Structures are given as structure tokens and as C-alpha cells.
Coordinates of C-alpha atoms and ligand atoms in Angstrom, one line a residue:
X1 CA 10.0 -22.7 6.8
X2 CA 7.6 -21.3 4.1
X3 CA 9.7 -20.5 0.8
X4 CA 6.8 -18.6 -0.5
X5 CA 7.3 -14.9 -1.5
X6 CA 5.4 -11.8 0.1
X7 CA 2.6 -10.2 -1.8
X8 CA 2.3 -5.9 -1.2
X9 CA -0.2 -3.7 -2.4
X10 CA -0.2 0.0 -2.3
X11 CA -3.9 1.4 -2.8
X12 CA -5.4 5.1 -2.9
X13 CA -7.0 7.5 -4.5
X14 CA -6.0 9.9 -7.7
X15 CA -2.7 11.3 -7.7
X16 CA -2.0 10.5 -4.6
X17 CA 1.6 9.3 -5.5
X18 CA 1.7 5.8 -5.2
X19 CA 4.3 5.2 -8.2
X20 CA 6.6 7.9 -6.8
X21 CA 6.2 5.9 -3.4
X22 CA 6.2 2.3 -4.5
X23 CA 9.5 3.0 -6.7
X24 CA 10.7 4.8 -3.2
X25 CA 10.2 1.3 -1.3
X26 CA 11.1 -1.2 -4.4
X27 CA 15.1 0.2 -3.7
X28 CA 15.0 -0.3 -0.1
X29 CA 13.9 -3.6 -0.2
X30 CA 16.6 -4.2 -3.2
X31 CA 19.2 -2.3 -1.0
X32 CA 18.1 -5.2 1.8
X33 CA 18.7 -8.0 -0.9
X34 CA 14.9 -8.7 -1.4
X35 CA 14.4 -10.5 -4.7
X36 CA 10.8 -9.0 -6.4
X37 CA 8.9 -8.0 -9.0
X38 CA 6.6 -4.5 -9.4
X39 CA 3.2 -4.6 -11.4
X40 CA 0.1 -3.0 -11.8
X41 CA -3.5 -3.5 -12.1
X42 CA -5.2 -3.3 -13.8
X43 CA -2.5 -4.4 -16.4
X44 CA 0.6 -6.5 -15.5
X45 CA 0.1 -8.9 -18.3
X46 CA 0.3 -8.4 -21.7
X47 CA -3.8 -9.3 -22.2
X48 CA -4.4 -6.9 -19.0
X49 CA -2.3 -4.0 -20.8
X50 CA -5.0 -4.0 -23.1
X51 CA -7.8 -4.4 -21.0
X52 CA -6.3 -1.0 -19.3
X53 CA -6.4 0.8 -22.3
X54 CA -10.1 -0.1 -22.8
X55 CA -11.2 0.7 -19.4
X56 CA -9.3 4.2 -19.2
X57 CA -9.8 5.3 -22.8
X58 CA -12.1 8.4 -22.5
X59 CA -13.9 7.1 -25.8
X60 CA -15.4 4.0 -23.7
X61 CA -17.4 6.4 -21.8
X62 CA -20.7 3.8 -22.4
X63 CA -19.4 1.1 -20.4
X64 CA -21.4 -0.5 -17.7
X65 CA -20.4 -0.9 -14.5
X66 CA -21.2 -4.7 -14.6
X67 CA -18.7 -4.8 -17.8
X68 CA -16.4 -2.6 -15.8
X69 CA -16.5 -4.9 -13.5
X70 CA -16.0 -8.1 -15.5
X71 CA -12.8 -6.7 -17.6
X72 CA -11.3 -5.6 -14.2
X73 CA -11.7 -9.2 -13.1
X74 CA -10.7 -10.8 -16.6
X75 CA -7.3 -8.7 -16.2
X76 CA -6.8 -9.9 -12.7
X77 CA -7.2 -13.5 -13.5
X78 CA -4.6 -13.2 -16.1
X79 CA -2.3 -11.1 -14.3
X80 CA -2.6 -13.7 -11.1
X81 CA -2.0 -16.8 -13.2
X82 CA 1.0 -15.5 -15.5
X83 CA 2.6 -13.4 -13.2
X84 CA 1.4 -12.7 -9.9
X85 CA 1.1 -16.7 -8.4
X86 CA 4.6 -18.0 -10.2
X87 CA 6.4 -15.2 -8.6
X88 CA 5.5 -15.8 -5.2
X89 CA 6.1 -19.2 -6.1
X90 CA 9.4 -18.9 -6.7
X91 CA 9.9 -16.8 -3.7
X92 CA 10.0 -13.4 -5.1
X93 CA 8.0 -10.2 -3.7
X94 CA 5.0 -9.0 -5.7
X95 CA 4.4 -5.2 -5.4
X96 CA 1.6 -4.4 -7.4
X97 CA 0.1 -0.4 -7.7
X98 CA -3.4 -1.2 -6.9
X99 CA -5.3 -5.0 -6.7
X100 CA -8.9 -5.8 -5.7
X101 CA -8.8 -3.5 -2.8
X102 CA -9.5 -1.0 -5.8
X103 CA -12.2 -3.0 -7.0
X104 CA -14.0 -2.5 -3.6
X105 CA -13.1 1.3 -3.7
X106 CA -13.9 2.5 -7.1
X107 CA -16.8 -0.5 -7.9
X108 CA -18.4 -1.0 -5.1
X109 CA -17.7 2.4 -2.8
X110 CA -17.8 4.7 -6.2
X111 CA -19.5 3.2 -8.7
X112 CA -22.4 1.6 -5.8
X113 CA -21.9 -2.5 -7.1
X114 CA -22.7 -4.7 -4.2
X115 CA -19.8 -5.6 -2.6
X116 CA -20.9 -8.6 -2.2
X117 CA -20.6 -9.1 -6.2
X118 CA -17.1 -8.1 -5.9
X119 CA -16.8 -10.7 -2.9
X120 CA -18.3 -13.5 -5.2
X121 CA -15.4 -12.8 -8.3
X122 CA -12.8 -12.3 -5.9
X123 CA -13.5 -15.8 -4.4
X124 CA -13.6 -17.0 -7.9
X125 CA -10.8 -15.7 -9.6
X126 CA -8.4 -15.6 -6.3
X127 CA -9.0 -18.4 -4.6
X128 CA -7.1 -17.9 -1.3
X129 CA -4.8 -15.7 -3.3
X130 CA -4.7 -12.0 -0.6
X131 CA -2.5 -9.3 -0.3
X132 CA 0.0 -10.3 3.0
X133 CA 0.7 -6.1 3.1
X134 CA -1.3 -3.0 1.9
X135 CA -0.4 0.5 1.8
X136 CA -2.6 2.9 1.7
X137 CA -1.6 6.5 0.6
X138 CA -4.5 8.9 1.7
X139 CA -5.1 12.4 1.0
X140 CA -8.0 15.0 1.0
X141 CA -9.7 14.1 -2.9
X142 CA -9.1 18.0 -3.5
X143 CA -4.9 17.8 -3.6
X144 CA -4.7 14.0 -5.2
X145 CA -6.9 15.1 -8.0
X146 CA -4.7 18.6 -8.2
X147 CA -1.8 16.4 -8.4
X148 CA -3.4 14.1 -11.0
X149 CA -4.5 17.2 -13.0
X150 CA -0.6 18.6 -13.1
X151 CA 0.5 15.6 -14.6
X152 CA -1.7 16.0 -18.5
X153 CA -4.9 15.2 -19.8
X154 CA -7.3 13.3 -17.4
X155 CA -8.4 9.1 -18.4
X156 CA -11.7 8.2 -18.3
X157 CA -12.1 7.3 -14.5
X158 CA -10.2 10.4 -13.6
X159 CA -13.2 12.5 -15.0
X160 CA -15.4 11.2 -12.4
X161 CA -17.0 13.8 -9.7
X162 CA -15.8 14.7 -6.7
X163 CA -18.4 13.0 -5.0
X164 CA -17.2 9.8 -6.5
X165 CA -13.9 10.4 -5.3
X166 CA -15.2 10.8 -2.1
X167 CA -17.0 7.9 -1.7
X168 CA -14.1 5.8 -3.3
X169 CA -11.7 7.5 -0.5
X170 CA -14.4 6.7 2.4
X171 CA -14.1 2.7 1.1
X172 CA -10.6 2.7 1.5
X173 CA -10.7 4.0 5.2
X174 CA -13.2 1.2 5.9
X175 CA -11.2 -1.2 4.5
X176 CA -8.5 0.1 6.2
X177 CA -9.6 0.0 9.6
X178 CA -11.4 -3.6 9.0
X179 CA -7.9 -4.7 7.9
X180 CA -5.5 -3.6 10.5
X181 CA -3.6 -6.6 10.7
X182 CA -2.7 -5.8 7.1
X183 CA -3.4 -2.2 6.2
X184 CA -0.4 0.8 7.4
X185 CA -2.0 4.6 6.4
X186 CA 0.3 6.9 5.2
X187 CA -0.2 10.3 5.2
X188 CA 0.5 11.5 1.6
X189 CA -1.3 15.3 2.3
X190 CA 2.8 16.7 3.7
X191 CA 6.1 16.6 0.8
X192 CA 7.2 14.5 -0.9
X193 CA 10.0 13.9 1.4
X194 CA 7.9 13.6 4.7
X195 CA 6.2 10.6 2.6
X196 CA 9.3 9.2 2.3
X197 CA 10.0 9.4 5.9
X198 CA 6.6 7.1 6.2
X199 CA 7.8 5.3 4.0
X200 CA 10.6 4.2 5.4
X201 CA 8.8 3.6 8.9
X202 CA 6.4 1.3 6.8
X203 CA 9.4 -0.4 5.3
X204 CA 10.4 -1.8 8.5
X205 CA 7.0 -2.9 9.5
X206 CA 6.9 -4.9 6.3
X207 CA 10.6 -6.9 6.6
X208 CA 9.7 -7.6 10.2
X209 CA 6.2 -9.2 8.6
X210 CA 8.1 -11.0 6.2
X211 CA 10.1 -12.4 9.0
X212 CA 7.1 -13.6 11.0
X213 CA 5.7 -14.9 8.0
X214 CA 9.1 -16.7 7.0
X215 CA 9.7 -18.2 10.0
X216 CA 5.9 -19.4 9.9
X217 CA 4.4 -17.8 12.8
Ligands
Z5A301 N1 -9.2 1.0 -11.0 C1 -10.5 0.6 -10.7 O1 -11.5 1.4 -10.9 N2 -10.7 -0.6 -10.2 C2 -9.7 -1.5 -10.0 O2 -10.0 -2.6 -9.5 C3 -8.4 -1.1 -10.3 C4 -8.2 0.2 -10.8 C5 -7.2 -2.0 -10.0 C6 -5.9 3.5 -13.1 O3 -5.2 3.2 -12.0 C7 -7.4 3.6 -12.8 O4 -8.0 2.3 -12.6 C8 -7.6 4.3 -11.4 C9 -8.5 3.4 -10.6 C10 -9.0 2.4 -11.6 N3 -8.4 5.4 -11.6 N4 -8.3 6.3 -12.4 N5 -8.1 7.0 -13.2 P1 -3.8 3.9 -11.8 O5 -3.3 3.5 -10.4 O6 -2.9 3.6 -12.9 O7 -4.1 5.5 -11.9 P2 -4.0 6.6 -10.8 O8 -4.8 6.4 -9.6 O9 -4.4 7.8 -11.5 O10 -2.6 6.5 -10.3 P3 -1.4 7.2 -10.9 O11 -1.7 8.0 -12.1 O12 -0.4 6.2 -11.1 O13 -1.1 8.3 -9.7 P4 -0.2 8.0 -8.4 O14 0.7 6.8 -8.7 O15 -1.1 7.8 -7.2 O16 0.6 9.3 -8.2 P5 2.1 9.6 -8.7 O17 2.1 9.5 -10.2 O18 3.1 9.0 -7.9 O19 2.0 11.2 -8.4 C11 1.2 12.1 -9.0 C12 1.8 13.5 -9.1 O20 1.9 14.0 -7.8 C13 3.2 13.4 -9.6 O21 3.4 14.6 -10.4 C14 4.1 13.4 -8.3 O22 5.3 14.0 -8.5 C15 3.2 14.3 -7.4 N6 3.3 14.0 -6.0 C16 3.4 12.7 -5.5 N7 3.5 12.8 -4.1 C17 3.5 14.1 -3.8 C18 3.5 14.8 -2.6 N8 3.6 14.2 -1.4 N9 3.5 16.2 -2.6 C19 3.4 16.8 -3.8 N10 3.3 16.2 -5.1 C20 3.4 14.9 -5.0

């Protein structure tokens, strides 16, 4: 019987309501006794924080994508090794808004870094370290960026075009179907309580995962 904890990742483009959704599915999974922990990327450490505030401060507009890049990474390995890799150690769930999935999306798909850079770092940093579970909120890039707009002033990856946005959504749907052993697609285009309704589909899905992967099958 593994002990180990269950790492999920929710993924998607701007606005398209993954906090809303991920705080939605952290009280189920309390409500069914799971023990876990919810962080972000990048951020989730207290080095990574600040890393965030570099990357999506609107005054860093002259940073390359290779230094992107890099400080995404340099987050991630400090986020894996302080908080990420003991939780799951102990047993506990990891939720995390966003991990490399992103990286692959926004990098690569949007930004046009060779995803096989990305696929070099991640072997580097991570090791074996993947998500067991990804959720993937996806909506046209016209209503998630309405959304993100109704919510205050834009960061500096929110200003991209709509072309980039594009391009970081088609990565995602790649990924997705590449991944379908781990990869559920919610439809986040109808309410917020039709989400929720997915959500709680998904929800099941994921305990009877964790029971497969529990019971080491
Ligand atoms: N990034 C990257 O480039 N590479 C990487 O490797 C990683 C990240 C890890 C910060 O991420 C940025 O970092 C991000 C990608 C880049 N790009 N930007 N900018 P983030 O996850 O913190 O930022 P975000 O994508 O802008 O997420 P967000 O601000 O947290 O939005 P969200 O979580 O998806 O949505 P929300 O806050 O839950 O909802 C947005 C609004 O819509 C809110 O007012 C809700 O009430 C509303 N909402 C939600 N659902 C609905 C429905 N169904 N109908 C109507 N309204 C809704």
C-alpha cells in the first residue's frame, strides 16, 4: 500500500476561474476527510512569491523569454523541494493553480521556446516528480480574458495579444488529448454553477484515482 499523497493540477487560460474552482474542489475533498495542501505557481514558497512579483510586474516588460523561462524554473525547484515533495511525503494532497503544464502553454505554445527546452528543465528540476491529476478549465480566449479584465488592472502576461492567448489555449488542448489518462476538460464557457456541477463529476473521478493509486494498481 503506497502512503504517498496525490498531486492535482488545475491549468487554463486567463480568467478562466480556476481559483473559484479549485477552492470549490479543496471543500469536497475536506468534506471527504482528505488531508491537503493548495499552492500556486509560480509562487508557493516564500523565494517563488517573489519570483512572481518579478515575472508579472508590468515594469519587467524587457525580460527574455529564456530568463522567463529560467525564473519559472528557479520558483519551481524551490516550491518542489520546500513544499510540494514533503507534502506528498507525508501523505497529504498537493493542489497547486497551475505547474509546468503552464510552462508548455505560455513558453513554449505562446511565447514559441522549444518544447524540448522546457522538456530538458523539467527533467532537471522534477526528476520523476508529475502531476497524478490535471484539470483543465477551457474557454473561448475572448470570455476568460473578459473575465480577467472585470477583475482590475491587467499583469504583465495578461497584456499579451489575443493571438498569444490563442496559441497558449491550442497547447493546452494538445496536451490534453496527449494526456488522457490524466487530463479531465471542463467546460468553463456555461455559469458558474454549471462549473460546479463538472466539478463535482471530476471530483469523483479523482477519489476513485486515488483509490487505484492507493491500493497500487
Ligand atoms: N505562467 C506562465 O507563463 N508559465 C508558467 O509556467 C506558470 C504561469 C506556472 C499568473 O498565473 C501568470 O503566470 C499567468 C500564466 C503565467 N498568466 N498571466 N497573467 P495565475 O494563475 O496566477 O493568473 P491567471 O491565469 O490570471 O489566473 P487567475 O487570475 O488566478 O484567474 P483564474 O483563477 O483562472 O480565474 P478566477 O479568479 O477564478 O475567476 C476570474 C473571474 O471570473 C472572477 O471574477 C470570477 O468570479 C469569474 N468567473 C469564474 N468562473 C466564471 C464563470 N463560469 N462564469 C462567469 N464568471 C466566472
Amino acid at each position: 500500500m503506497s502512503t504517498r499523497g496525490f498531486f492535482l493540477t488545475f491549468e487554463g487560460g486567463e480568467g478562466v476561474g480556476k481559483t473559484t474552482n479549485l477552492g470549490y474542489l479543496e471543500n469536497i475533498l475536506q468534506d471527504q476527510g482528505i488531508d491537503l495542501i493548495v499552492t500556486r505557481e509560480p509562487g508557493g514558497s516564500e523565494l517563488g512569491e517573489k519570483i512572481r512579483e518579478l515575472l508579472l510586474d508590468t515594469r519587467s516588460d524587457n525580460i527574455n523569454a529564456m530568463t522567463e523561462l529560467l525564473l519559472l524554473f528557479a520558483a519551481r525547484a524551490q516550491h518542489i523541494s520546500e513544499r510540494i515533495e514533503p507534502a506528498l511525503a507525508a501523505g497529504q494532497w498537493v493542489l497547486c493553480d497551475r505547474f509546468t503544464d503552464a510552462t508548455y502553454a505560455y513558453q513554449s505554445g505562446g511565447r514559441g521556446v522549444a518544447m524540448d527546452t522546457v522538456k530538458r528543465l523539467e527533467e532537471l528540476v522534477q526528476v520523476g516528480l508529475r502531476p497524478n491529476y490535471t484539470i483543465l478549465l477551457d474557454v473561448a480566449v475572448e470570455t476568460g480574458m473578459a473575465r480577467a479584465r472585470g477583475r482590475g488592472e491587467l499583469d504583465r502576461i495578461e497584456r499579451e495579444t489575443m493571438d498569444f492567448f490563442e496559441r497558449v489555449r491550442a497547447s493546452y488542448l494538445e496536451q490534453a488529448r496527449c494526456n488522457l489518462d490524466r487530463y479531465r476538460i471542463v467546460d468553463a464557457s456555461v455559469s458558474i454553477e454549471e462549473v460546479r456541477q463538472q466539478i463535482l463529476g471530476v471530483a469523483r473521478d479523482v477519489l476513485s484515482h486515488w483509490e487505484t493509486q492507493r491500493s497500487g494498481g
